[in-house]
Coordinates of C-alpha atoms and ligand atoms in Angstrom, one line a residue:
M1 CA 124.3 96.9 73.5
K2 CA 121.4 99.0 72.5
L3 CA 121.8 102.9 72.6
S4 CA 118.5 105.1 72.7
A5 CA 119.6 107.5 70.0
Y6 CA 118.3 110.9 68.3
I7 CA 118.1 111.0 64.6
S8 CA 119.9 114.2 64.5
E9 CA 123.1 112.3 66.4
L10 CA 123.5 109.1 64.1
S11 CA 126.9 110.4 63.1
S12 CA 127.8 109.3 66.6
H13 CA 126.5 106.0 66.5
V14 CA 127.5 104.5 63.1
G15 CA 128.1 100.6 63.1
A16 CA 125.9 100.7 66.4
E17 CA 122.6 99.0 67.3
V18 CA 120.5 101.7 68.3
T19 CA 116.7 102.2 69.5
L20 CA 114.7 105.1 67.9
L21 CA 111.3 106.4 68.9
G22 CA 109.4 108.2 66.4
W23 CA 106.5 108.4 63.9
V24 CA 106.2 106.8 60.8
H25 CA 106.5 109.4 58.0
N26 CA 106.1 107.5 55.0
T27 CA 106.2 103.7 53.6
R28 CA 107.3 102.1 50.7
S29 CA 107.9 98.5 49.6
S30 CA 110.1 97.0 46.9
G31 CA 109.9 93.4 46.3
K32 CA 111.2 91.6 49.6
I33 CA 112.3 94.9 51.3
R34 CA 110.2 97.6 52.9
F35 CA 111.0 100.9 53.9
V36 CA 110.3 103.5 56.5
I37 CA 111.0 106.7 56.7
L38 CA 111.0 107.5 60.4
R39 CA 110.7 111.1 61.8
D40 CA 111.3 111.7 65.6
G41 CA 111.4 115.4 65.7
T42 CA 115.1 115.8 65.6
G43 CA 115.1 114.8 61.8
Y44 CA 114.3 111.9 59.4
V45 CA 115.9 108.9 58.2
Q46 CA 115.4 105.8 56.4
T47 CA 115.1 102.5 58.0
V48 CA 115.2 99.3 55.6
A49 CA 114.4 95.5 56.3
G50 CA 114.6 92.7 54.4
K51 CA 112.3 89.6 54.9
N52 CA 114.8 87.7 57.1
D53 CA 116.3 90.7 59.3
V54 CA 112.6 91.1 61.3
S55 CA 110.3 88.4 62.5
D56 CA 107.1 87.7 60.2
E57 CA 104.7 89.4 62.3
E58 CA 107.5 92.6 62.3
F59 CA 107.4 92.3 58.5
D60 CA 103.8 92.2 58.2
L61 CA 103.9 95.3 60.2
L62 CA 106.0 97.0 58.4
G63 CA 104.1 96.9 55.1
N64 CA 100.7 97.9 56.7
I65 CA 101.5 100.5 59.3
G66 CA 99.9 103.9 58.8
Q67 CA 101.4 107.0 58.2
E68 CA 102.3 109.1 61.5
S69 CA 101.9 105.7 63.6
S70 CA 104.1 106.1 66.6
V71 CA 106.7 103.4 66.7
E72 CA 110.0 102.0 68.5
V73 CA 112.6 100.7 66.3
T74 CA 116.0 99.1 66.3
G75 CA 118.4 98.7 63.9
V76 CA 122.0 99.3 62.8
V77 CA 123.4 102.9 61.6
R78 CA 124.9 102.7 58.4
E79 CA 126.6 105.4 56.7
D80 CA 125.3 105.9 53.3
K81 CA 125.8 108.8 51.1
R82 CA 122.9 108.7 48.7
A83 CA 120.5 108.4 51.5
P84 CA 118.6 111.6 53.0
G85 CA 120.6 113.0 55.7
G86 CA 123.4 110.7 54.8
Y87 CA 122.7 107.4 57.4
E88 CA 120.3 104.6 56.8
I89 CA 119.1 101.8 59.4
N90 CA 119.2 98.3 59.1
L91 CA 116.5 97.2 61.1
T92 CA 116.3 94.7 63.5
G93 CA 112.9 94.8 65.1
I94 CA 109.8 97.3 65.2
K95 CA 107.2 97.9 68.0
L96 CA 104.2 99.9 67.4
I97 CA 103.1 102.3 69.9
S98 CA 100.3 103.4 68.7
A99 CA 98.4 103.0 65.2
A100 CA 97.3 105.9 63.3
E101 CA 94.8 105.5 60.2
D102 CA 93.8 107.6 57.6
Y103 CA 96.1 110.5 58.5
P104 CA 94.5 113.6 56.5
I105 CA 97.8 115.3 55.6
T106 CA 98.9 112.8 52.8
P107 CA 101.8 113.6 50.4
K108 CA 99.5 114.8 48.1
E109 CA 98.9 118.7 47.7
H110 CA 96.6 120.1 50.0
G111 CA 95.0 123.5 49.9
T112 CA 95.8 126.3 52.4
S113 CA 92.8 126.6 54.2
F114 CA 92.3 122.9 55.0
L115 CA 95.9 122.9 56.0
L116 CA 95.2 125.8 58.6
D117 CA 92.5 123.9 59.9
M118 CA 94.8 121.1 60.3
R119 CA 97.4 123.2 62.0
H120 CA 97.8 121.1 65.0
L121 CA 98.8 118.3 62.6
W122 CA 100.5 120.1 59.8
L123 CA 103.2 121.4 62.1
R124 CA 104.4 117.9 61.6
S125 CA 105.4 118.1 58.1
R126 CA 108.6 118.6 56.9
K127 CA 108.8 122.1 55.1
Q128 CA 107.0 123.4 58.6
H129 CA 109.6 121.8 60.4
V130 CA 112.1 123.5 58.7
V131 CA 110.3 127.2 59.3
M132 CA 109.7 126.3 62.6
K133 CA 113.4 125.5 63.2
V134 CA 114.5 128.7 61.7
R135 CA 112.2 130.8 63.9
H136 CA 113.8 128.9 66.9
H137 CA 117.3 129.8 65.7
A138 CA 116.0 133.3 64.7
I139 CA 114.7 133.9 68.5
A140 CA 117.6 132.4 70.2
G141 CA 120.1 134.4 67.8
I142 CA 118.1 137.7 68.5
R143 CA 118.4 137.0 72.3
D144 CA 122.0 135.7 72.4
Y145 CA 122.7 139.3 70.2
L146 CA 121.0 141.5 72.5
N147 CA 122.4 139.6 75.9
N148 CA 126.1 139.9 74.5
N149 CA 126.0 143.4 73.7
G150 CA 124.6 144.7 77.3
F151 CA 121.0 144.5 76.9
Y152 CA 118.7 143.5 79.8
C153 CA 115.4 141.4 79.1
L154 CA 112.8 142.9 80.8
D155 CA 109.5 141.9 79.7
T156 CA 106.3 144.3 79.4
P157 CA 103.0 143.6 80.3
I158 CA 100.3 142.5 78.0
F159 CA 97.4 143.8 79.7
T160 CA 97.5 147.9 79.4
P161 CA 95.4 150.9 80.1
N162 CA 96.4 152.7 77.0
A163 CA 97.6 152.5 73.2
C164 CA 101.1 152.7 72.1
E165 CA 100.4 152.6 68.1
G166 CA 97.2 154.2 67.8
T167 CA 94.0 153.2 68.9
S168 CA 92.6 152.2 65.7
T169 CA 94.0 148.9 65.8
L170 CA 93.3 148.2 69.9
F171 CA 92.2 144.9 70.9
E172 CA 89.7 146.0 74.0
T173 CA 88.9 143.6 76.7
D174 CA 86.8 143.8 80.3
Y175 CA 89.3 144.1 83.3
F176 CA 87.4 143.5 86.3
G177 CA 85.1 146.2 85.2
D178 CA 87.6 148.3 83.7
K179 CA 88.8 148.9 80.0
A180 CA 92.1 147.1 79.5
F181 CA 93.9 146.7 76.1
L182 CA 96.1 143.9 74.5
S183 CA 99.5 145.2 74.2
Q184 CA 100.4 146.9 70.8
S185 CA 104.2 147.1 71.8
G186 CA 106.0 147.1 74.7
Q187 CA 107.9 150.1 73.9
L188 CA 106.3 152.6 76.5
Y189 CA 107.1 150.5 79.3
N190 CA 110.8 149.7 77.6
E191 CA 111.2 153.7 77.9
A192 CA 111.0 153.5 81.8
T193 CA 113.0 150.4 82.3
A194 CA 115.9 151.6 79.8
A195 CA 116.0 154.6 82.6
A196 CA 116.6 151.8 85.2
F197 CA 119.0 149.6 83.1
R198 CA 120.4 151.9 80.1
R199 CA 119.9 149.3 77.2
V200 CA 116.7 146.7 77.8
Y201 CA 114.4 144.8 75.8
C202 CA 111.2 142.8 75.5
F203 CA 110.4 140.1 73.3
G204 CA 106.9 138.8 73.5
P205 CA 103.4 138.5 72.0
T206 CA 101.7 141.8 70.7
F207 CA 98.4 142.2 69.4
R208 CA 96.8 144.4 66.7
A209 CA 93.2 144.2 65.7
E210 CA 94.2 145.3 62.2
K211 CA 91.6 144.9 59.6
S212 CA 94.1 144.5 56.8
K213 CA 93.9 141.0 55.2
T214 CA 97.3 141.0 53.8
R215 CA 99.8 138.4 53.6
R216 CA 102.3 140.7 55.9
H217 CA 99.6 140.9 58.9
L218 CA 98.8 138.8 61.9
T219 CA 96.5 139.9 64.9
E220 CA 98.8 138.4 67.5
F221 CA 102.6 138.4 66.5
W222 CA 106.2 138.4 68.3
M223 CA 108.1 141.4 68.5
V224 CA 111.5 142.0 70.0
E225 CA 111.9 145.4 71.3
P226 CA 115.5 147.1 72.3
E227 CA 115.5 150.2 74.2
M228 CA 118.4 152.6 74.7
A229 CA 118.8 155.5 77.0
F230 CA 121.6 158.4 75.6
A231 CA 121.1 156.9 72.1
D232 CA 119.9 158.6 68.8
L233 CA 118.8 157.2 65.5
D234 CA 121.9 156.4 64.3
D235 CA 122.6 154.1 67.2
V236 CA 119.0 152.4 66.4
M237 CA 120.3 151.8 62.9
D238 CA 123.5 150.6 64.1
V239 CA 122.1 147.8 66.4
T240 CA 119.7 146.7 63.9
E241 CA 122.1 146.1 61.1
G242 CA 124.1 144.4 63.6
M243 CA 121.6 142.2 65.0
V244 CA 119.8 141.3 61.5
E245 CA 123.3 140.3 60.0
Y246 CA 124.0 138.4 62.9
V247 CA 120.7 136.6 63.1
V248 CA 120.1 135.9 59.3
G249 CA 123.8 134.4 59.1
R250 CA 123.2 132.4 62.0
C251 CA 120.1 130.9 60.7
V252 CA 122.1 129.9 57.6
D253 CA 124.6 128.5 59.0
I254 CA 122.5 126.1 61.0
C255 CA 119.5 125.7 58.7
G256 CA 120.9 126.8 55.1
E257 CA 120.9 123.2 53.8
E258 CA 117.2 122.3 54.6
L259 CA 116.1 126.1 53.5
S260 CA 117.7 125.2 50.1
E261 CA 116.7 121.7 49.8
H262 CA 112.8 121.8 51.5
L263 CA 111.8 125.4 50.6
G264 CA 113.7 126.0 47.9
R265 CA 115.3 129.4 49.5
D266 CA 117.8 130.8 47.0
L267 CA 120.8 131.3 49.6
T268 CA 122.8 133.7 47.6
K269 CA 119.9 136.0 48.6
L270 CA 120.8 135.7 52.3
E271 CA 124.6 135.9 51.6
T272 CA 124.6 139.2 50.7
V273 CA 123.0 140.7 54.1
T274 CA 126.0 141.8 55.5
R275 CA 126.5 145.5 57.2
P276 CA 126.4 148.4 56.4
F277 CA 122.7 148.5 54.8
P278 CA 122.1 151.6 52.9
R279 CA 120.3 154.2 54.7
L280 CA 118.1 156.1 52.8
R281 CA 116.1 159.7 53.5
Y282 CA 112.4 159.3 53.1
D283 CA 112.7 162.2 50.7
D284 CA 115.1 160.0 48.7
A285 CA 113.0 157.1 48.7
V286 CA 110.2 159.3 47.5
A287 CA 112.4 160.7 44.6
L288 CA 113.4 156.8 43.7
L289 CA 109.8 156.2 43.5
H290 CA 109.1 159.0 41.3
D291 CA 112.0 157.4 39.1
K292 CA 110.5 154.1 38.9
G293 CA 107.4 155.9 37.4
V294 CA 105.3 155.8 40.5
D295 CA 102.4 158.1 41.4
F296 CA 103.2 158.8 44.9
E297 CA 102.1 161.6 46.7
K298 CA 105.2 163.1 49.0
G299 CA 104.3 163.5 52.4
G300 CA 102.1 159.9 53.0
D301 CA 103.2 156.9 54.3
F302 CA 104.3 153.9 52.0
G303 CA 102.1 151.0 51.1
G304 CA 103.2 147.6 50.8
G305 CA 103.5 148.1 47.0
D306 CA 106.0 151.2 47.3
E307 CA 107.9 149.3 50.1
T308 CA 108.6 146.6 47.5
I309 CA 109.7 148.7 45.1
I310 CA 111.9 150.8 47.2
S311 CA 113.6 147.6 48.4
D312 CA 114.0 146.3 44.9
S313 CA 116.8 148.6 43.9
F314 CA 119.2 146.9 46.9
D315 CA 120.1 143.2 47.4
K316 CA 119.9 143.8 51.1
P317 CA 117.8 145.4 53.6
V318 CA 117.4 149.1 53.5
F319 CA 116.9 151.9 56.2
V320 CA 114.4 154.4 55.2
H321 CA 114.8 157.1 57.9
R322 CA 113.1 160.6 58.5
Y323 CA 109.4 159.8 57.8
P324 CA 107.2 162.9 58.0
T325 CA 106.1 163.5 61.8
A326 CA 102.4 163.3 60.3
V327 CA 102.5 159.7 59.3
K328 CA 104.4 158.4 62.5
A329 CA 103.3 157.7 66.1
F330 CA 103.0 160.6 68.8
Y331 CA 106.2 159.8 70.7
M332 CA 108.8 160.5 67.4
Q333 CA 111.2 162.8 67.8
P334 CA 111.0 165.6 65.6
D335 CA 114.1 165.8 63.4
P336 CA 116.0 169.6 64.8
D337 CA 116.8 170.4 61.1
D338 CA 113.2 170.2 59.9
P339 CA 110.5 169.7 62.3
E340 CA 107.9 168.7 59.6
Y341 CA 110.1 165.2 59.3
C342 CA 111.0 163.0 62.6
L343 CA 113.6 160.7 63.7
S344 CA 111.9 157.7 62.5
V345 CA 113.4 154.6 60.8
D346 CA 111.8 151.6 59.0
L347 CA 114.0 148.8 57.8
L348 CA 112.8 147.0 54.6
A349 CA 113.8 143.7 53.7
P350 CA 114.3 142.7 50.0
E351 CA 111.8 140.6 47.9
G352 CA 108.9 142.3 48.5
Y353 CA 108.9 141.4 52.5
G354 CA 108.3 145.0 53.6
E355 CA 109.0 146.7 56.9
I356 CA 110.7 144.4 59.2
V357 CA 111.8 147.1 61.7
G358 CA 110.1 150.0 62.9
G359 CA 111.6 152.4 65.4
G360 CA 112.9 155.7 66.1
Q361 CA 114.2 158.6 68.8
R362 CA 111.8 159.4 71.2
I363 CA 110.5 162.6 72.2
H364 CA 112.4 163.4 75.7
D365 CA 111.3 167.1 76.4
I366 CA 108.3 167.0 78.4
K367 CA 106.7 170.1 76.9
L368 CA 106.5 169.0 73.3
L369 CA 105.4 165.1 74.2
E370 CA 102.6 166.7 76.6
K371 CA 101.4 168.8 73.3
R372 CA 101.7 165.3 71.3
I373 CA 99.8 163.5 73.7
R374 CA 97.0 166.2 73.5
E375 CA 97.1 166.9 69.9
D376 CA 96.5 163.1 69.4
K377 CA 93.6 163.1 72.0
L378 CA 95.1 160.7 74.3
P379 CA 94.4 160.2 77.7
E380 CA 96.3 162.5 79.6
D381 CA 95.9 160.6 82.9
A382 CA 96.8 157.2 81.6
F383 CA 100.2 158.7 80.3
K384 CA 101.2 160.5 83.2
W385 CA 103.8 157.9 84.3
Y386 CA 104.7 158.1 80.9
T387 CA 105.6 161.9 81.1
D388 CA 106.8 161.0 84.4
L389 CA 110.1 159.6 82.3
R390 CA 110.6 163.1 81.3
R391 CA 110.2 164.8 84.3
F392 CA 113.0 162.9 86.5
G393 CA 116.3 163.1 84.8
S394 CA 115.2 162.9 80.9
V395 CA 117.6 162.0 78.3
P396 CA 117.5 161.4 74.4
H397 CA 116.5 157.8 74.0
S398 CA 116.0 155.4 71.2
G399 CA 115.0 152.0 70.1
F400 CA 113.1 149.6 67.8
G401 CA 110.5 146.9 67.1
L402 CA 111.5 143.8 65.0
G403 CA 108.1 141.5 64.0
L404 CA 109.5 138.4 64.2
E405 CA 107.2 136.5 62.0
R406 CA 108.0 139.0 59.2
F407 CA 111.8 138.2 59.8
V408 CA 111.0 134.7 59.4
S409 CA 109.2 134.9 56.5
Y410 CA 111.5 136.7 54.9
I411 CA 114.5 134.2 55.9
C412 CA 112.6 131.4 54.9
G413 CA 111.1 132.8 51.7
L414 CA 107.5 132.2 52.7
N415 CA 104.6 133.9 50.7
H416 CA 102.4 134.8 53.9
L417 CA 103.5 135.3 57.6
R418 CA 100.6 132.5 58.7
E419 CA 103.5 129.8 58.4
A420 CA 105.7 131.9 60.3
I421 CA 104.2 131.1 63.4
P422 CA 102.8 127.7 65.1
F423 CA 99.4 128.8 65.5
P424 CA 98.7 132.0 63.8
R425 CA 96.1 134.3 64.5
L426 CA 94.6 136.2 61.6
I427 CA 91.4 138.2 61.3
N428 CA 89.3 135.3 60.0
R429 CA 91.3 132.7 62.0
L430 CA 91.4 132.0 65.7
N431 CA 91.4 127.7 65.4
P432 CA 92.7 125.6 66.3
Ligands
LIG1 O1 106.3 149.6 63.4 P1 105.5 148.8 64.4 O2 104.0 149.5 64.5 O3 106.4 149.7 65.6 C1 105.9 149.9 66.9 O4 105.4 148.8 67.3 C2 107.1 150.4 68.0 N1 106.5 150.5 69.1 C3 108.5 149.5 68.1 C4 109.4 150.2 68.9 O5 110.0 151.2 68.5 N2 109.5 149.5 70.0 O6 105.6 147.6 64.3 C5 107.0 146.9 64.6 C6 107.3 145.9 63.6 C7 106.9 146.2 62.2 O7 108.1 146.6 61.8 C8 106.6 144.8 61.7 O8 107.7 144.0 61.3 C9 105.8 144.4 62.9 O9 106.4 145.0 64.1 N3 104.3 144.1 62.8 C10 103.6 143.0 62.4 N4 103.8 142.0 62.0 C11 102.8 141.4 62.1 N5 101.6 141.6 61.9 C12 101.4 142.7 62.1 N6 100.0 143.4 62.3 C13 102.3 143.6 62.5 N7 102.0 145.1 62.8 C14 103.6 145.4 62.9
LIG2 MG1 105.7 150.6 61.6

């Protein structure tokens, strides 16, 4: 009896005849034998037919079939240590579902801009498949970690009336005659839900009208943002390192082989990602830059290059905490020991991946928060609900945001964020 199977589950069908549904990844002929590498979305497998194994029409089809044609094949599953994936299919039949001709992405090298134009097809390629798989497992790992640690998922709105992370990177849109902005961060709303549920997170798309054209910036990216009531800066670092260690470990466990084989990822660089991560004060990070001969003016924010130099001193992600209040957002709690600095933290990934997490402790004193809102010339009316959170049972609370694409890029060793999301949105790209 025929079994309909997925390539990822061939190990449980050894010796049986199966039917597979998929697309032609590649073909090859050698004498009287024809090979088709089939992909079905769950994996890749080499299928083989000799002239006498299938009908003449089927044998001809095997010789002429275009890359990415969709097919139904039947054959017997054989274990073969030499075959990629460890299994091979001895074909007994093949049916064409839909022919494809002149598939634009061939095994030869293509430029990135062409591939991005072809993103709707490029996602079928092997490397992209591995990256998307890692992204999937990173998302699942993040959710599991938070769900298992008492966090409630309470998603926050995308249409918002005000800014969270500074007005210069807001996307404005018309909302029935009023102005609305696409959310830069769910944090402010998380602060409300944290007072209702104690530990919460949101995980969704965020938008930044960044003018920067760097390999670390998307205009639309996904961010997970945990927020905790009755929690301080140390709690933020504890949860961050627990989550990052867990998710990196899980991605390596599930996808390690593919990461190494298809993306050339050096897994030893990920195996060091274990708690505790080093915790450096901003001042110590500046001293480190000065030791390395970098001409950095203390008091400013780090640029991408500075972050790389700081993280190069460590073989795992490093926390930099207590930045100058002046370079961080209005809601950051000043350090009671020195209010020129605030209880903020960034997590810098190794190998030049830079800031993957930003967070800290929020101002819980109403007077101070109102003063900061005025100083930043933010619209006081729009922030009334936010200051209410300090009017009714205010407590110290803290949280952070982890940028999914930066995290996935780091795990996969990509040199640009654009491959870490199915359909990237960049300053110069809105298609496909
Ligand atoms: O440091 P950011 O701006 O922090 C916040 O938005 C806080 N409100 C989060 C919080 O405390 N709940 O952004 C957080 C993270 C960054 O560390 C980075 O990983 C990512 O979001 N990120 C971007 N990723 C891709 N493209 C961009 N333009 C990004 N801007 C920030
Ligand atoms: Mg930041």
